[in-house]
Every structure is written in C-alpha cells, then in structure tokens.
XYZ file of C-alpha atoms in Angstrom:
336
model
C -0.001 0.000 0.001
C 1.449 3.362 -1.044
C 1.638 6.086 1.560
C 0.066 8.744 -0.679
C -2.403 8.859 -3.562
C -2.000 11.956 -5.701
C -4.875 12.801 -8.009
C -4.129 14.932 -11.056
C -7.391 16.163 -12.616
C -6.505 17.053 -16.199
C -8.483 18.814 -18.880
C -6.711 20.057 -22.006
C -3.440 20.247 -20.121
C -0.961 19.188 -22.799
C 1.193 22.268 -22.097
C 1.439 21.683 -18.329
C 0.874 18.050 -17.467
C 4.543 17.058 -17.865
C 5.633 19.549 -15.229
C 3.080 18.354 -12.711
C 3.680 14.626 -13.169
C 7.480 14.889 -13.424
C 7.555 16.687 -10.081
C 5.472 13.893 -8.521
C 7.564 11.045 -9.923
C 10.467 11.978 -7.655
C 8.781 9.879 -4.951
C 7.530 7.166 -7.309
C 8.253 4.350 -4.862
C 5.964 5.858 -2.217
C 3.046 7.297 -4.166
C 0.416 6.333 -6.660
C -0.306 9.020 -9.219
C -3.803 8.904 -10.676
C -4.263 11.097 -13.735
C -7.953 11.627 -14.456
C -8.284 12.760 -18.050
C -11.577 14.603 -17.899
C -12.656 14.462 -21.547
C -9.733 16.440 -22.933
C -9.800 17.313 -26.626
C -6.059 17.915 -26.964
C -3.153 15.465 -26.361
C -3.596 15.254 -22.582
C -4.888 11.672 -22.788
C -1.956 10.541 -24.962
C 0.569 12.129 -22.616
C -1.089 10.465 -19.618
C -1.018 7.078 -21.332
C 2.705 7.403 -22.008
C 3.352 8.019 -18.322
C 1.345 4.919 -17.506
C 3.398 2.869 -19.993
C 6.702 4.076 -18.543
C 5.669 3.903 -14.884
C 2.976 1.185 -14.679
C 3.540 0.599 -10.955
C 3.132 4.271 -10.122
C 0.922 6.028 -12.666
C -2.691 5.084 -13.287
C -4.789 6.781 -15.940
C -8.556 7.105 -15.974
C -10.283 8.493 -19.038
C -13.795 9.810 -18.571
C -16.319 12.071 -20.292
C -15.992 15.660 -19.266
C -17.560 16.269 -15.874
C -15.448 19.128 -14.563
C -12.875 19.434 -11.806
C -15.169 18.067 -9.105
C -16.067 14.984 -11.108
C -12.387 14.266 -11.756
C -11.504 14.568 -8.067
C -14.421 12.305 -7.147
C -13.294 9.700 -9.678
C -9.759 9.893 -8.341
C -10.958 9.413 -4.772
C -12.902 6.294 -5.716
C -9.745 4.816 -7.264
C -7.328 5.909 -4.536
C -5.691 3.206 -2.399
C -3.007 5.178 -0.550
C -3.104 6.016 3.152
C -3.375 9.710 2.375
C -4.957 11.737 -0.426
C -3.677 14.806 -2.240
C -4.952 16.748 -5.258
C -2.381 18.383 -7.531
C -3.941 20.322 -10.394
C -2.410 19.613 -13.773
C -0.955 23.116 -14.181
C 0.628 23.149 -10.706
C 3.556 21.214 -9.276
C 5.299 20.306 -6.009
C 8.708 21.269 -4.658
C 11.074 18.292 -4.647
C 12.819 19.006 -1.327
C 9.554 19.654 0.496
C 8.037 16.606 -1.178
C 10.669 14.319 0.360
C 9.978 15.743 3.783
C 6.226 15.308 3.333
C 6.615 11.648 2.385
C 9.046 11.034 5.234
C 6.597 12.598 7.688
C 3.559 10.740 6.359
C 5.425 7.460 6.871
C 5.701 8.377 10.554
C 1.958 9.029 10.707
C 0.530 5.584 10.121
C -1.213 2.956 12.261
C -2.009 4.359 15.726
C -0.398 7.713 14.826
C -2.569 8.191 11.771
C -3.922 11.709 11.409
C -6.906 13.208 9.571
C -5.133 16.085 7.881
C -1.570 17.179 7.115
C -1.103 20.889 6.415
C 1.811 22.368 4.474
C 2.568 25.788 2.995
C 1.972 26.743 -0.619
C 3.459 29.351 -2.931
C 1.699 31.517 -5.506
C 3.601 31.157 -8.778
C 1.916 34.153 -10.360
C 2.663 34.945 -14.002
C 4.785 38.115 -14.228
C 5.058 38.563 -10.452
C 8.551 39.347 -9.144
C 7.701 38.547 -5.542
C 6.247 35.123 -4.865
C 3.740 35.067 -2.053
C 4.151 32.212 0.418
C 1.185 31.112 2.506
C 2.395 29.777 5.843
C 0.612 28.517 8.942
C 3.393 28.684 11.518
C 1.480 31.162 13.700
C -1.742 29.257 13.215
C -0.950 25.594 13.887
C 1.784 24.253 16.193
C 4.539 22.615 14.155
C 5.633 18.991 14.159
C 3.050 17.595 16.553
C -0.421 16.122 16.351
C -2.948 18.702 17.535
C -6.707 19.230 17.727
C -8.726 22.270 16.656
C -8.517 23.821 20.123
C -4.741 24.192 19.731
C -5.013 26.075 16.426
C -5.254 29.832 16.122
C -7.022 30.630 12.857
C -7.879 34.288 12.364
C -9.294 36.279 9.485
C -6.895 35.851 6.569
C -5.814 32.340 7.633
C -7.521 29.810 5.384
C -6.769 26.292 4.340
C -7.076 25.709 0.616
C -6.898 22.523 -1.405
C -3.234 23.338 -2.050
C -2.310 23.229 1.620
C -4.075 20.020 2.619
C -3.411 16.294 2.508
C -6.397 14.355 3.842
C -6.638 10.878 5.287
C -8.098 8.826 2.415
C -10.311 6.752 4.720
C -11.915 9.903 6.108
C -12.902 11.142 2.645
C -14.293 7.736 1.707
C -16.131 7.372 5.017
C -18.072 10.609 4.461
C -18.629 9.611 0.826
C -17.319 12.905 -0.507
C -18.870 13.679 -3.897
C -18.182 17.021 -5.546
C -20.671 18.619 -7.975
C -20.204 17.969 -11.685
C -19.665 20.726 -14.248
C -19.003 23.280 -11.557
C -15.996 25.506 -10.976
C -14.703 26.488 -7.531
C -15.544 23.128 -5.926
C -12.118 23.134 -4.291
C -13.788 25.154 -1.527
C -16.216 22.291 -0.945
C -13.364 19.777 -1.047
C -11.860 21.570 1.936
C -15.048 22.656 3.711
C -17.102 19.454 3.790
C -14.557 17.067 5.417
C -13.262 19.663 7.861
C -15.887 19.053 10.546
C -14.760 15.416 10.744
C -11.103 16.297 11.216
C -9.836 15.630 14.734
C -6.071 15.151 14.355
C -4.044 17.803 12.521
C -0.324 17.908 11.773
C 1.489 20.943 10.363
C 4.745 20.552 8.470
C 6.339 23.911 7.768
C 7.552 23.351 4.198
C 6.701 25.143 0.944
C 5.299 22.050 -0.710
C 2.703 23.142 -3.283
C 3.316 25.522 -6.190
C 0.106 27.217 -7.293
C 0.391 28.541 -10.852
C -1.938 31.513 -11.382
C -2.299 34.571 -13.562
C -3.227 33.037 -16.906
C -6.150 34.631 -18.709
C -7.865 31.290 -19.293
C -7.819 30.155 -15.648
C -11.104 29.692 -13.827
C -9.778 31.854 -10.963
C -9.067 34.753 -13.301
C -11.241 37.559 -11.986
C -13.028 38.259 -15.264
C -13.807 34.560 -15.678
C -15.085 34.369 -12.118
C -17.494 37.214 -12.845
C -18.725 35.452 -15.991
C -19.157 32.268 -13.966
C -20.631 33.919 -10.893
C -23.559 31.477 -10.871
C -21.139 28.639 -10.122
C -19.426 30.621 -7.381
C -22.869 31.259 -5.869
C -23.813 27.591 -6.161
C -20.729 26.533 -4.195
C -21.330 29.338 -1.692
C -24.893 28.150 -1.078
C -23.808 24.529 -0.637
C -21.317 25.664 1.985
C -24.069 27.575 3.783
C -26.244 24.453 3.756
C -23.406 22.287 5.114
C -22.631 24.771 7.859
C -26.263 25.199 8.885
C -27.408 21.602 8.677
C -24.666 19.965 10.714
C -24.066 20.063 14.419
C -20.379 20.896 14.602
C -19.485 20.062 18.163
C -15.926 21.401 18.248
C -16.268 25.138 18.811
C -12.812 25.926 17.389
C -13.650 23.996 14.230
C -17.005 25.733 13.968
C -15.380 29.141 14.333
C -12.876 28.311 11.612
C -15.646 27.167 9.238
C -17.575 30.369 9.949
C -14.542 32.452 8.948
C -14.066 30.344 5.837
C -17.707 30.799 4.891
C -17.416 34.512 5.540
C -14.543 34.953 3.084
C -16.268 32.911 0.365
C -19.445 34.967 0.813
C -17.339 38.114 0.633
C -15.761 36.969 -2.639
C -19.199 36.200 -4.119
C -20.526 39.609 -3.119
C -17.465 41.508 -4.326
C -17.583 39.778 -7.718
C -21.189 40.887 -8.109
C -20.272 44.446 -7.122
C -17.312 44.504 -9.520
C -19.485 43.377 -12.432
C -21.908 46.208 -11.563
C -24.659 44.705 -13.701
C -28.225 44.912 -12.527
C -28.564 41.146 -12.809
C -25.497 40.340 -10.694
C -26.330 42.962 -8.077
C -29.719 41.287 -7.793
C -27.964 37.910 -7.380
C -25.934 39.360 -4.520
C -29.127 40.486 -2.825
C -30.596 37.023 -3.352
C -27.524 35.398 -1.802
C -27.926 37.411 1.397
C -31.670 36.730 1.378
C -30.873 33.024 1.004
C -28.595 33.114 4.057
C -31.265 34.897 6.082
C -33.858 32.302 5.057
C -31.709 29.204 5.626
C -30.014 30.304 8.842
C -31.120 33.594 10.458
C -28.488 33.205 13.183
C -25.700 32.897 10.628
C -27.099 35.907 8.773
C -26.946 38.046 11.878
C -23.441 36.826 12.718
C -22.205 37.702 9.229
C -23.853 41.127 9.316
C -22.067 41.923 12.570
C -18.728 41.561 10.863
C -17.200 44.601 9.170
C -17.419 43.386 5.559
C -20.707 41.606 6.123
C -22.237 44.857 7.378
C -21.177 46.554 4.143
C -21.866 43.768 1.669
C -25.374 43.046 2.888
C -26.401 46.613 2.037
C -27.083 48.456 -1.241
C -25.881 51.745 -2.656
C -23.213 53.365 -4.835
C -21.218 54.591 -1.852
C -21.100 51.105 -0.336
C -19.959 49.630 -3.654
C -17.200 52.244 -4.032
C -15.938 51.737 -0.473
C -15.927 47.921 -0.687
C -14.076 47.893 -4.001
C -11.412 50.233 -2.623
C -10.856 47.798 0.260
C -10.793 44.887 -2.179
C -8.146 46.535 -4.390
C -5.983 47.258 -1.364
C -6.207 43.614 -0.227
C -5.477 42.468 -3.771
C -2.307 44.567 -3.839
C -1.133 43.442 -0.403
C -1.932 39.743 -0.630
C -1.249 39.290 -4.342
C -4.299 37.160 -5.194
C -5.620 37.071 -8.766
C-alpha cells in the first residue's frame, strides 16, 4: 500500500501536465499518481497514457467524459488506495525538497499515529510577479506535533485551501465525498465538507505546493469568475447548507468554518459588485436573502462583521468603499 495517492485532474493540459507529473515522480516508490483525463480534446490523454506505460507501478490513468474538476476529483478518490490523499492540479507542481519531507513525515503518521489532515505551505507562482507570495501557517498551527482544533489559532486571513491540505483517504471515503459535476470552484467544498470530521491535525512547515496563477484562461481569473458567478454562488450556497445543517461540536472547528464561509461569501458579493450589472447585483441580494432564510443566526453573525455589514447593504457609496478595500487587499496579498 502506497503512503500517498495523488490525483491529477486534467483537462486540455498538454502544455502543463509534464511539469506536474514529473515533479510527482520523484517519490515514485511511495506514491500512486492517478491522472484523471476529464474528456480532454487535446493530447492530454496521450501524454497520460505514455506516463502509464513508462511507470505502470506508479501512474494510473482514468479516461472519462468531461464532468469538470469536481467529477475528476471524485473519480480519483474512488480509485485511490493510498493512506493519504492529495490533489495536484495539472498546471501546478510540487517542490522536490519539500516533497521528500512530506513523504518522510507521512510514513511516521501511520497505524495508531494516523492523522486526519496534514497541512503544508503553498506558494503563488503568479505569472509576471517578481515577488512570490508564500502562505504559511506557523502562527496558526503548532509545528511537528499532532494537535486538535482547540490548539489552532485561525484568524481572518488564515484559510486552508486545497493546495495546503493532505487528507486521510479513509476519512474522505467514510463521508462519501462527492463534488458537484460541471461546476468551478468546488475546491472550496473539497476543503469545507470534510473539515468538521477532522480531529487530528499535523502541520509541516515546508513550501510544498506551487500554485500557478495569472493566466487569462484560468477559472480563478477575476473576469472569468465574474462570468461564472452562478457557479461561485452555487458553491457558496452549498457551503451555507453544510454549515447550517450539521451540528459541529468542536467550537474551534465551527469558528474556523464560519470564517471560511465569511470569506467565500465576501468573494461572491465583491464579484457581483465589480461586475456592476443589474442582474449580478440582484444575485448578490438574493444570496444574502438566502442566508437569512436558511439560517437567520448565521445571517446576523455575518452582518455583525465589518465586511458583512457593508456587503449586505445596497448603494453606490457602499460599492465604491468595498471595492477600494478589495483593491488594497489584492495589492497586499497578491491574489488574482
């Protein structure tokens, strides 16, 4: 049994797939790499097959009709046999030195020391950016020890993304994680849904994941996100439903999920404000109405926060003020 299953969802990735898979092969003896070719129309499938032919004991390939990123991750999870589970998007890659340390550490975390989630740092590899932003958790999670939620210190601005997480495979299978098909931004659900079941956390302070952003055709490009705002809102609403329908006993975990939900709701609202179309501004109003209907307590909690108080209101002045804050954060934190 391999220590780690790495899923590589791939759609029309002929220009990037080599970089991702080559970086993963450096630990071929310890990992299984599952490339899920999600109905590509370029040479992605051929490239994946060649890797399988050269590394049959390490690389598996699954070809499927296009179902989107979530469908590919779900397929990969069903096929995964490793102790732990990691998603590496086909245009991203991992750092070789950090990778060795991750594998070494995961080997120490088996049997009675098995954890639910390993957290590492990630680095924004933004096109044209001179300074690469590193996302670290050293002031958030104690290093090199197994901890629970009560020992973490997540604050606004500290969020776990798909890039920073390695889950226990059994946990994901036990909760029967299924991500929506034909939907962008499901990586938020991939993180959000299992989190309430996480009890044992381990933080390894290494810059493991390299997140390649800044291309015009990426789903996280701001203009594309505005065009696809319905999908962002769909994911946002599913997160609201998950948060409101489950009794999350661990207060520290619940507080973290609230903050996570707050930032996703902020992103949805800001995208609508940036588009400044009557239709999208109406969708923003409907999102806040949805929250109030589904969970009045959550609605009031969000409105008490600084951004929630602004975003739940209407008006040109509010829009101008929020977008100024957004641009400042964009410049400081270097996202999109």
